[in-house]
PDB file of C-alpha atoms and ligand atoms in Angstrom:
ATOM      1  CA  UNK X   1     -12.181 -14.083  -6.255  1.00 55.00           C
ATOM      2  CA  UNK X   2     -13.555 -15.449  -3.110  1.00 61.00           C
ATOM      3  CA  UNK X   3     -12.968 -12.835  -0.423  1.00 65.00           C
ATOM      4  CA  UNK X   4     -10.256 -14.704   1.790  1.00 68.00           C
ATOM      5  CA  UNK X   5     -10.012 -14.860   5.740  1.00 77.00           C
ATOM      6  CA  UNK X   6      -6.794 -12.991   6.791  1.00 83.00           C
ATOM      7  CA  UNK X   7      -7.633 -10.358   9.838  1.00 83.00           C
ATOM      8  CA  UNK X   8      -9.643  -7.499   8.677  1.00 86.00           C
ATOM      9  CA  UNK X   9      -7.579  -4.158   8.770  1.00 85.00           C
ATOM     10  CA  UNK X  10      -9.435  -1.353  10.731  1.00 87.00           C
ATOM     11  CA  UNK X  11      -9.255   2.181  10.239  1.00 90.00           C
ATOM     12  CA  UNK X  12      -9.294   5.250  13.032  1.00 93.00           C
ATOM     13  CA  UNK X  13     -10.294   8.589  12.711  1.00 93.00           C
ATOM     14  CA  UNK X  14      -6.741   9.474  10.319  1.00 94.00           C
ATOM     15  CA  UNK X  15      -7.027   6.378   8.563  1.00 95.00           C
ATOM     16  CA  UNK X  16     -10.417   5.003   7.608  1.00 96.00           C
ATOM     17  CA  UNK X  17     -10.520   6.901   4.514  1.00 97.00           C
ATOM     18  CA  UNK X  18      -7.013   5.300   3.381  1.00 97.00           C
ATOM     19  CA  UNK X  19      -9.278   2.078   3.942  1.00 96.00           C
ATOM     20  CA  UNK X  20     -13.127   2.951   2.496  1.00 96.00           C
ATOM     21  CA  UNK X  21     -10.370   3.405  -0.792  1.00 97.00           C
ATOM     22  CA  UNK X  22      -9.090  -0.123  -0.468  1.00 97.00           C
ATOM     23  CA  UNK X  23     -12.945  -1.439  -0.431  1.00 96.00           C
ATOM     24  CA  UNK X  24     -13.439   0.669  -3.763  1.00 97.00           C
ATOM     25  CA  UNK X  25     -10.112  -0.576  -4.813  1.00 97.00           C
ATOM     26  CA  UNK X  26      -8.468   2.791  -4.921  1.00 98.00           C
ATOM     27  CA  UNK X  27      -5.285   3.726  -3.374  1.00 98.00           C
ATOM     28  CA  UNK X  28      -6.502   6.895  -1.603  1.00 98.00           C
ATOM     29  CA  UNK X  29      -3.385   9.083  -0.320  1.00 98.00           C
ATOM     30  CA  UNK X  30      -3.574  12.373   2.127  1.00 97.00           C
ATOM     31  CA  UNK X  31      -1.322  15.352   0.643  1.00 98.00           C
ATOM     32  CA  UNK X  32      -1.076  17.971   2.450  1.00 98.00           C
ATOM     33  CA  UNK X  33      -3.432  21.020   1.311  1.00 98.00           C
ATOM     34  CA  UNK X  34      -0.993  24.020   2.190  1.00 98.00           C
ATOM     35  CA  UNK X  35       2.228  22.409   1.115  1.00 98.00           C
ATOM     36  CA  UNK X  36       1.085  19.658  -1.381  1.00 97.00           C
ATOM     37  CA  UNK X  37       3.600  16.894   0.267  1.00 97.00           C
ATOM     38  CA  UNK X  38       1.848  12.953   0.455  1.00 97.00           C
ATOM     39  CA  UNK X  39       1.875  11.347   3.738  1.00 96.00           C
ATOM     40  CA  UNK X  40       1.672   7.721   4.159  1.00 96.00           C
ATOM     41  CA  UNK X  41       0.331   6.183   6.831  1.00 95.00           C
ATOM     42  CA  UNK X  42      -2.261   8.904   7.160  1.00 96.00           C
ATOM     43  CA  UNK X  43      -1.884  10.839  10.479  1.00 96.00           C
ATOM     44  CA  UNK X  44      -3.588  14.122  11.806  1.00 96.00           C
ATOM     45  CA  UNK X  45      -0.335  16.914  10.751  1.00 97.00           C
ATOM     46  CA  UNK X  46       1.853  17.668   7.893  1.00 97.00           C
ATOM     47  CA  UNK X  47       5.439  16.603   8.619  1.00 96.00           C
ATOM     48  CA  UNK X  48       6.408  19.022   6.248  1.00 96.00           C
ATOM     49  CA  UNK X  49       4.720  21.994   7.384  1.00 98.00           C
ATOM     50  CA  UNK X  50       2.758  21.190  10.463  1.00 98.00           C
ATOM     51  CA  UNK X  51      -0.834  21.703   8.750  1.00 98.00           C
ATOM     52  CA  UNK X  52      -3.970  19.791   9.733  1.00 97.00           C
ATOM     53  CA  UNK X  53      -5.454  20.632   6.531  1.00 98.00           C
ATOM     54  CA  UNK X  54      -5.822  18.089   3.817  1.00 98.00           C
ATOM     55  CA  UNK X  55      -6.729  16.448   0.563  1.00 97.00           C
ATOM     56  CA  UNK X  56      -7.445  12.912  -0.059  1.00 98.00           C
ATOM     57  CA  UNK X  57      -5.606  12.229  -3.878  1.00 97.00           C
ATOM     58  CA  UNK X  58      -6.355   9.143  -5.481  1.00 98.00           C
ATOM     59  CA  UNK X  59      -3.230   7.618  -7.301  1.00 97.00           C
ATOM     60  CA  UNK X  60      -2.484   4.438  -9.562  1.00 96.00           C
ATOM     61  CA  UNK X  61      -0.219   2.331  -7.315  1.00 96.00           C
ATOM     62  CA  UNK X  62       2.379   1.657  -9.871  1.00 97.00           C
ATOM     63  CA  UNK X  63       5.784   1.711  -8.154  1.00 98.00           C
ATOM     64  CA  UNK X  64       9.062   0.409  -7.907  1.00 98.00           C
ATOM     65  CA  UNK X  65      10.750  -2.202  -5.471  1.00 98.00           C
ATOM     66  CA  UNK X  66      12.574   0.294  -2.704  1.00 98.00           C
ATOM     67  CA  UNK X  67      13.369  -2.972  -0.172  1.00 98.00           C
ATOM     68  CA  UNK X  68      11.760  -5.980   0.389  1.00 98.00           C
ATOM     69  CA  UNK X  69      12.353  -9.166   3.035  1.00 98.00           C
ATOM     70  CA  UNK X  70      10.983 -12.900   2.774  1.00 98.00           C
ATOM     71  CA  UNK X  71       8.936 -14.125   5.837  1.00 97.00           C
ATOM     72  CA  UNK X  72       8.976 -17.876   6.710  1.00 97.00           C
ATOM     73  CA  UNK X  73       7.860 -18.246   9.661  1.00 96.00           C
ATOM     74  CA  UNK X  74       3.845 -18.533   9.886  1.00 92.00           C
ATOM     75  CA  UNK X  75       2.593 -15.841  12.336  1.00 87.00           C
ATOM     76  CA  UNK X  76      -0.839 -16.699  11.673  1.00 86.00           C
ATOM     77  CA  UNK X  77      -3.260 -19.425  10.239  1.00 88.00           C
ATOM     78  CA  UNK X  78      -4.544 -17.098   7.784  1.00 86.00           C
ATOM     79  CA  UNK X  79      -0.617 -15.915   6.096  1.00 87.00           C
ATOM     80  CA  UNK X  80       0.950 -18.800   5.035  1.00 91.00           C
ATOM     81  CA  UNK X  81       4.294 -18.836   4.926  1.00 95.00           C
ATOM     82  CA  UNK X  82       6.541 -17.992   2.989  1.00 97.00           C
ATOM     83  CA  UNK X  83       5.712 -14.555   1.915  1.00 96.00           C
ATOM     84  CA  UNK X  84       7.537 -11.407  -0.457  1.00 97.00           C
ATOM     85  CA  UNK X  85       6.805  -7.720   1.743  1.00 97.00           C
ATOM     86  CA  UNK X  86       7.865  -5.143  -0.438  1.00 98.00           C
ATOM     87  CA  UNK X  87       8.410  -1.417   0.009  1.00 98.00           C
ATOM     88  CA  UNK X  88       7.368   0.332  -2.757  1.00 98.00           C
ATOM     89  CA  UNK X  89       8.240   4.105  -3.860  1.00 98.00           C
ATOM     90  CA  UNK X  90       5.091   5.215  -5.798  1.00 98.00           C
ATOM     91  CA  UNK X  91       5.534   6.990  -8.898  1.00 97.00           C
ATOM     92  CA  UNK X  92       2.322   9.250  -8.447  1.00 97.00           C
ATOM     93  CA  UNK X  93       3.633  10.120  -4.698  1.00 96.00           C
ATOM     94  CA  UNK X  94       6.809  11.581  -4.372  1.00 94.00           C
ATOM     95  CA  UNK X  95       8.609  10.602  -1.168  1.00 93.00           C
ATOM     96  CA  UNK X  96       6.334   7.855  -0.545  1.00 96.00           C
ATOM     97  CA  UNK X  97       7.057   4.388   0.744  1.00 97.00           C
ATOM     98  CA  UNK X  98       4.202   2.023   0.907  1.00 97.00           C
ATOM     99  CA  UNK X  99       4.936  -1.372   2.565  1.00 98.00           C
ATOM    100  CA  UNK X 100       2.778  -4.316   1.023  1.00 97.00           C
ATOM    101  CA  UNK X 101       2.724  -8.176   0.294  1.00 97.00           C
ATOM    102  CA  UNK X 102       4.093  -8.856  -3.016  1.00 98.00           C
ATOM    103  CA  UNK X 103       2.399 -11.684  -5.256  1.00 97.00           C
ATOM    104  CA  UNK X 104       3.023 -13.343  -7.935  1.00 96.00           C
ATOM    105  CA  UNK X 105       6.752 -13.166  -8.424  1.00 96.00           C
ATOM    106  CA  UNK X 106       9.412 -15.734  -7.736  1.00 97.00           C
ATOM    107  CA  UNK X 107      11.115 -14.816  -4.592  1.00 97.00           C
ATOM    108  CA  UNK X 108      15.008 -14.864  -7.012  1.00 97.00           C
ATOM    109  CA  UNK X 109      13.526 -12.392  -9.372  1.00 96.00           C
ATOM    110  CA  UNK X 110      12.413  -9.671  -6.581  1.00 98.00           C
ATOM    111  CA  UNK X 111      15.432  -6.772  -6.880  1.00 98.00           C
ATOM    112  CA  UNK X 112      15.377  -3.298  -6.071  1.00 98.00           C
ATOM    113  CA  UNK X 113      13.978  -1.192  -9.028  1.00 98.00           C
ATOM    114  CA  UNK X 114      11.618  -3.428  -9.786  1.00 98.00           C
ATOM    115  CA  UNK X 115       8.535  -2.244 -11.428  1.00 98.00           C
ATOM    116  CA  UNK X 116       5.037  -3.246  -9.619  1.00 98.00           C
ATOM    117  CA  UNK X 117       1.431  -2.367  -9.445  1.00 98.00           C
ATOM    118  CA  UNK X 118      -0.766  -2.321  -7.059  1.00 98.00           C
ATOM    119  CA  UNK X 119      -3.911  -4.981  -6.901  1.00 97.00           C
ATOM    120  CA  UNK X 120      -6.464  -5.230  -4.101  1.00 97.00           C
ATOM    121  CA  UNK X 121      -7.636  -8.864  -2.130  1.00 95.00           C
ATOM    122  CA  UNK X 122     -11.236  -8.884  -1.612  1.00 94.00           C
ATOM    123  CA  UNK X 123     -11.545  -9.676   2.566  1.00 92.00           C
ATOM    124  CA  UNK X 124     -14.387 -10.922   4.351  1.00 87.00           C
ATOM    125  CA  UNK X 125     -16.894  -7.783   5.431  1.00 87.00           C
ATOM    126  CA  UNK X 126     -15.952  -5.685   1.958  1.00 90.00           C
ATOM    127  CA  UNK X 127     -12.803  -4.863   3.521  1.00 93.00           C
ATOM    128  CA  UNK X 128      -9.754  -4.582   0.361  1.00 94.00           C
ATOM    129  CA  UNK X 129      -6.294  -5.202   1.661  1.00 95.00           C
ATOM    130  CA  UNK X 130      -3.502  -3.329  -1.262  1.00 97.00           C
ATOM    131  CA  UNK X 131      -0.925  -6.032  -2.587  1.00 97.00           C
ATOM    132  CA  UNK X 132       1.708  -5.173  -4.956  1.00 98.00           C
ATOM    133  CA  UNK X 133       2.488  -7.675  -7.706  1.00 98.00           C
ATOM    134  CA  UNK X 134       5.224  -7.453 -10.529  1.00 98.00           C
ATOM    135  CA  UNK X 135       4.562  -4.856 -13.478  1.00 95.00           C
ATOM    136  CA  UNK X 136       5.605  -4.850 -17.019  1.00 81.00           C
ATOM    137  CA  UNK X 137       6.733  -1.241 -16.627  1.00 61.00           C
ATOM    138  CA  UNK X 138       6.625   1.308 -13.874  1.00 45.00           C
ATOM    139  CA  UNK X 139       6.755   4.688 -16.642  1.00 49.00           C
ATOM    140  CA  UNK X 140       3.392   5.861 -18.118  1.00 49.00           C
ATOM    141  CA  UNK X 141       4.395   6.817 -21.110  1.00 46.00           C
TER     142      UNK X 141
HETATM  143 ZN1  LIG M   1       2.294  20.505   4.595  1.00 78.57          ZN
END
C-alpha cells in the first residue's frame, strides 16, 4: 500500500522507541524492569513502583474492544470523516489500554468485547501509524 499523507507522528526521548516499532511494524511496549507492569504511552517512571528502569517487550496487538466513539466531523484534510477510535485492552499487556483508529468494520457491528488485531499504515517518511481492525478471535489457543 501506498504510504498515505495523514500528519507524521513524532516521538521524544520516552517515546521514539514506541515509534522506530511502528516503522518495523511491531507494537513495542515499555514494562517496567523491577516490577514487570506495561505502561502505555511510554513515559520516563513506573506508575507502579516509581522505577526509571525498563524493558522494551514486543507484543502481538490482538485485543479486545474496551470503548470506542465515531468521529464525524473532519478535523483535517488528511482523516476523512467518519471514523471508528477504539480502545483496546491488549491481551499480551495486562492493564493496558491502547487508543487507535479502527478499520474495516461497520460502525453497527463495533461492541465492547470485540476481538481485534492490530495492523500498521505505511506514512510518508517510513513512519507506521498502529490501527486496529476486527479479528476472528482474540484467544491464542
Ligand atoms: Zn515498576
Amino acid at each position: 500500500m501506498a504510504p498515505s499523507h495523514k500528519p507524521i507522528p513524532r516521538g521524544d526521548f520516552d517515546s521514539q522507541p514506541f515509534w522506530d516499532g511502528c516503522s518495523a511494524h511491531e507494537l513495542r511496549l515499555q514494562r517496567c524492569a523491577r516490577c514487570a507492569v506495561f505502561r502505555h504511552p511510554p513515559r520516563p517512571l513506573c506508575h507502579q513502583c516509581g522505577s526509571s528502569d525498563h524493558d522494551w517487550v514486543k507484543v502481538d496487538g490482538r485485543g479486545s474492544v474496551y470503548s470506542w466513539t465515531i468521529v464525524r466531523n473532519q478535523a483535517h484534510p488528511a482523516l476523512p470523516a467518519p471514523y471508528a477510535i477504539v480502545v483496546v485492552e491488549l491481551a499480551e499487556a495486562p492493564g493496558i489500554r491502547m487508543v487507535a483508529n479502527l478499520l474495516d468494520a461497520s460502525f453497527e457491528d463495533i461492541v465492547a468485547g470485540m476481538p481485534v488485531e492490530l495492523v500498521f499504515e505505511d506514512l510518508a517518511d517510513g513512519a507506521g501509524l498502529p490501527q486496529f481492525r476486527p479479528s476472528p478471535s482474540a484467544d491464542p489457543s
